[in-house]
Short mmCIF file of C-alpha atoms in Angstrom, two decimals:
data_model
loop_
_atom_site.label_atom_id
_atom_site.label_comp_id
_atom_site.label_asym_id
_atom_site.label_seq_id
_atom_site.Cartn_x
_atom_site.Cartn_y
_atom_site.Cartn_z
CA MET A 26 19.16 -11.00 13.37
CA THR A 27 16.17 -8.65 13.39
CA THR A 28 12.70 -9.84 14.28
CA ALA A 29 9.68 -9.12 12.12
CA LEU A 30 7.38 -6.28 13.01
CA ALA A 31 4.18 -7.40 14.76
CA LEU A 32 1.08 -5.59 13.57
CA PRO A 33 -1.64 -4.49 15.99
CA ALA A 34 -4.33 -7.14 16.45
CA ASN A 35 -7.09 -4.96 14.99
CA LEU A 36 -5.25 -4.38 11.70
CA SER A 37 -6.03 -6.74 8.81
CA LEU A 38 -3.36 -7.16 6.15
CA VAL A 39 -4.47 -7.34 2.50
CA GLU A 40 -1.74 -7.83 -0.10
CA ILE A 41 -1.92 -7.04 -3.79
CA SER A 42 0.88 -8.78 -5.67
CA ALA A 43 1.71 -10.82 -8.75
CA ALA A 44 4.51 -12.69 -6.99
CA ALA A 45 4.05 -15.79 -4.88
CA SER A 46 6.86 -14.60 -2.62
CA ALA A 47 7.30 -10.94 -1.77
CA PRO A 48 10.40 -9.28 -0.29
CA TRP A 49 8.37 -7.36 2.30
CA ARG A 50 7.06 -10.52 3.99
CA GLY A 51 10.19 -10.75 6.13
CA LEU A 52 9.41 -7.31 7.57
CA LEU A 53 5.98 -8.16 8.96
CA ALA A 54 5.17 -10.93 11.42
CA ALA A 55 1.54 -11.13 10.28
CA SER A 56 0.49 -13.10 7.25
CA ALA A 57 -1.96 -11.54 4.85
CA GLU A 58 -5.62 -12.06 5.65
CA ALA A 59 -6.27 -11.85 1.90
CA HIS A 60 -4.10 -12.01 -1.21
CA VAL A 61 -5.39 -10.27 -4.33
CA PRO A 62 -3.48 -11.53 -7.37
CA TYR A 63 -2.30 -8.79 -9.70
CA ARG A 64 -3.47 -9.31 -13.27
CA ALA A 65 -4.25 -6.28 -15.40
CA GLY A 66 -3.51 -7.14 -19.02
CA THR A 67 -7.10 -6.56 -20.14
CA LEU A 68 -10.04 -4.42 -19.06
CA SER A 69 -11.77 -7.54 -17.71
CA GLU A 70 -8.74 -8.43 -15.59
CA ARG A 71 -8.57 -4.88 -14.21
CA ASN A 72 -12.27 -4.93 -13.35
CA LEU A 73 -11.86 -8.32 -11.65
CA LEU A 74 -8.87 -6.96 -9.72
CA GLY A 75 -11.02 -4.05 -8.47
CA ALA A 76 -13.85 -6.41 -7.51
CA ARG A 77 -11.44 -8.69 -5.64
CA LEU A 78 -10.00 -5.73 -3.75
CA ASP A 79 -13.54 -4.61 -2.84
CA ALA A 80 -14.31 -8.11 -1.53
CA ALA A 81 -11.03 -8.44 0.42
CA VAL A 82 -11.50 -5.08 2.12
CA THR A 83 -15.17 -5.79 2.89
CA ARG A 84 -14.41 -9.22 4.41
CA ALA A 85 -11.56 -7.96 6.59
CA GLU A 86 -12.07 -8.31 10.33
CA GLY A 87 -10.63 -4.92 11.28
CA ALA A 88 -9.15 -1.83 9.73
CA VAL A 89 -7.20 -2.73 6.59
CA LEU A 90 -3.53 -2.22 5.85
CA LEU A 91 -2.96 -2.62 2.10
CA VAL A 92 0.46 -3.87 0.99
CA ALA A 93 1.34 -3.74 -2.70
CA GLU A 94 4.48 -4.10 -4.76
CA GLY A 95 5.54 -3.23 -8.27
CA ALA A 96 2.72 -2.50 -10.72
CA SER A 97 0.24 -3.53 -8.00
CA CYS A 98 0.93 -0.14 -6.38
CA PHE A 99 -0.59 1.63 -9.40
CA ALA A 100 -3.58 -0.72 -9.30
CA THR A 101 -4.09 -0.04 -5.59
CA ALA A 102 -3.95 3.74 -6.07
CA TRP A 103 -6.40 3.43 -8.99
CA TRP A 104 -8.77 1.38 -6.83
CA ALA A 105 -8.52 3.82 -3.91
CA ARG A 106 -9.29 6.85 -6.09
CA LEU A 107 -12.28 5.29 -7.85
CA SER A 108 -13.92 3.05 -5.25
CA PRO A 109 -16.97 4.10 -3.26
CA ALA A 110 -16.30 5.68 0.14
CA PRO A 111 -17.71 2.71 2.15
CA TYR A 112 -14.93 0.46 0.81
CA VAL A 113 -12.10 2.98 1.01
CA SER A 114 -13.08 4.16 4.49
CA ARG A 115 -12.19 0.70 5.83
CA VAL A 116 -8.57 1.20 4.73
CA ALA A 117 -6.38 2.58 7.49
CA GLY A 118 -3.23 2.85 5.38
CA ALA A 119 -1.07 1.39 2.62
CA LEU A 120 2.53 0.35 2.06
CA PHE A 121 3.82 0.47 -1.52
CA PHE A 122 7.04 -1.47 -2.21
CA ASP A 123 9.15 -0.60 -5.27
CA PRO A 124 6.32 0.75 -7.45
CA ILE A 125 8.68 1.15 -10.41
CA GLU A 126 10.58 -1.94 -11.43
CA GLU A 127 13.58 -1.37 -13.65
CA GLU A 128 12.57 -4.13 -16.07
CA GLY A 129 8.82 -3.72 -15.67
CA GLU A 130 6.25 -1.65 -17.48
CA THR A 131 6.91 2.06 -17.92
CA VAL A 132 5.36 4.54 -15.53
CA GLU A 133 3.45 6.19 -18.39
CA SER A 134 2.00 2.83 -19.45
CA LEU A 135 0.91 2.04 -15.89
CA LEU A 136 -0.60 5.51 -15.43
CA ASP A 137 -2.57 4.99 -18.65
CA THR A 138 -3.65 1.48 -17.65
CA PHE A 139 -4.79 2.71 -14.24
CA ALA A 140 -6.07 6.14 -15.23
CA SER A 141 -7.73 7.90 -12.30
CA PRO A 142 -8.08 11.44 -10.94
CA ARG A 143 -4.69 12.78 -9.88
CA THR A 144 -5.65 13.27 -6.23
CA ARG A 145 -4.01 12.24 -2.99
CA LEU A 146 -5.05 8.84 -1.71
CA PRO A 147 -7.84 8.92 0.89
CA PHE A 148 -5.68 7.18 3.52
CA PRO A 149 -2.09 7.51 4.77
CA SER A 150 0.51 5.64 2.76
CA ILE A 151 4.25 5.09 2.49
CA VAL A 152 6.23 4.31 -0.65
CA LEU A 153 9.30 2.18 -0.04
CA GLY A 154 11.84 2.38 -2.85
CA ARG A 155 15.41 1.38 -3.46
CA ASP A 156 18.09 3.73 -2.21
CA ASP A 157 19.67 4.69 -5.52
CA ARG A 158 19.91 8.46 -5.59
CA ARG A 159 22.17 8.38 -8.65
CA SER A 160 19.45 7.16 -10.99
CA ALA A 161 16.45 8.89 -12.48
CA LEU A 162 14.41 6.05 -11.00
CA ALA A 163 14.61 7.56 -7.50
CA ALA A 164 13.19 10.86 -8.78
CA ARG A 165 10.34 9.03 -10.54
CA VAL A 166 9.48 7.08 -7.39
CA GLN A 167 9.52 10.31 -5.35
CA ALA A 168 7.19 11.94 -7.91
CA LEU A 169 4.77 9.02 -7.57
CA ALA A 170 4.87 9.27 -3.78
CA ASP A 171 4.15 13.00 -4.00
CA GLY A 172 1.24 12.40 -6.38
CA TRP A 173 -0.28 9.79 -4.10
CA GLY A 174 0.27 11.97 -1.02
CA SER A 175 2.57 9.28 0.38
CA GLY A 176 5.61 9.46 2.57
CA MET A 177 8.80 8.11 1.03
CA ILE A 178 11.43 5.75 2.43
CA ALA A 179 14.49 4.74 0.43
CA GLY A 180 16.22 1.63 1.74
CA ALA A 181 18.93 -0.68 0.48
CA ARG A 182 17.46 -4.17 0.30
CA SER A 183 20.71 -5.71 -0.83
CA ASP A 184 22.50 -4.79 2.38
CA ALA A 185 22.23 -8.04 4.34
CA ALA A 186 24.01 -6.57 7.37
CA ARG A 187 21.30 -3.95 7.90
CA PRO A 188 17.99 -5.56 6.87
CA LEU A 189 15.88 -2.42 6.66
CA ARG A 190 16.30 -1.37 10.31
CA ARG A 191 15.24 2.19 9.55
CA THR A 192 12.26 0.92 7.56
CA ARG A 193 11.14 -1.30 10.44
CA GLY A 194 11.17 1.66 12.82
CA ILE A 195 9.18 3.82 10.42
CA LEU A 196 6.68 1.00 9.79
CA ALA A 197 6.24 0.54 13.53
CA ARG A 198 5.46 4.25 13.93
CA PHE A 199 3.21 4.19 10.84
CA THR A 200 1.11 1.25 12.05
CA ALA A 201 0.88 2.79 15.53
CA GLY A 202 -0.30 6.02 13.88
CA VAL A 203 -2.85 4.10 11.81
CA VAL A 204 -4.27 2.49 14.95
CA ALA A 205 -4.33 5.84 16.79
CA ARG A 206 -6.25 7.35 13.84
CA GLU A 207 -8.81 4.52 14.01
CA VAL A 208 -9.25 5.07 17.77
CA ARG A 209 -9.78 8.83 17.26
CA THR A 210 -12.33 8.14 14.52
CA GLY A 211 -14.18 5.66 16.74
CA ARG A 212 -14.28 8.09 19.65
CA ALA A 213 -15.57 10.85 17.39
CA LEU A 214 -18.37 8.60 16.11
CA ILE A 215 -19.31 7.57 19.62
CA GLY A 216 -19.40 11.25 20.64
CA ARG A 217 -21.73 12.04 17.75
CA LEU A 218 -24.04 9.14 18.61
CA ARG A 219 -24.27 10.23 22.24
CA ALA A 220 -25.13 13.76 21.17
CA VAL A 221 -28.12 12.51 19.15
#
């Protein structure tokens, strides 16, 4: 049995999800500091989703790690591309689980719903998709990851004997890298303040 990955103490977890139970929760030992429910059927719901994300990131104790799944990944990328820098600068990184669901909305529909400039996200991110190289789905997920400037991990969730061992290792390195980035940023700011 594999233990869950412990996040650094100064990293606040904010999840964006429609589901009450998410498959990624078994990977991380920390519970989310904030849960932003995914609802985006109308313009009002999308605006409320953006406002809730703003509030969750602002209230977070430390640097924020965003975790989204399914259509919430598109909403999170939309928020990151359109939000003011003071909100987005608090985000240290993001994990996107299965952004394209086989029975969910189409990618084109989600891209229209969450229209935003086609730029890389302003923080490091990883897209975690199913390992199904035979389908066109894998190519679509890779294209999304490329568009967001994200790394890509394909893992077989159905394989109970190997519960995402490779993913756990990559997440551990990713969160360590996120913390190292925050430390470098803090040191740079302190150096600037001392110079003044």
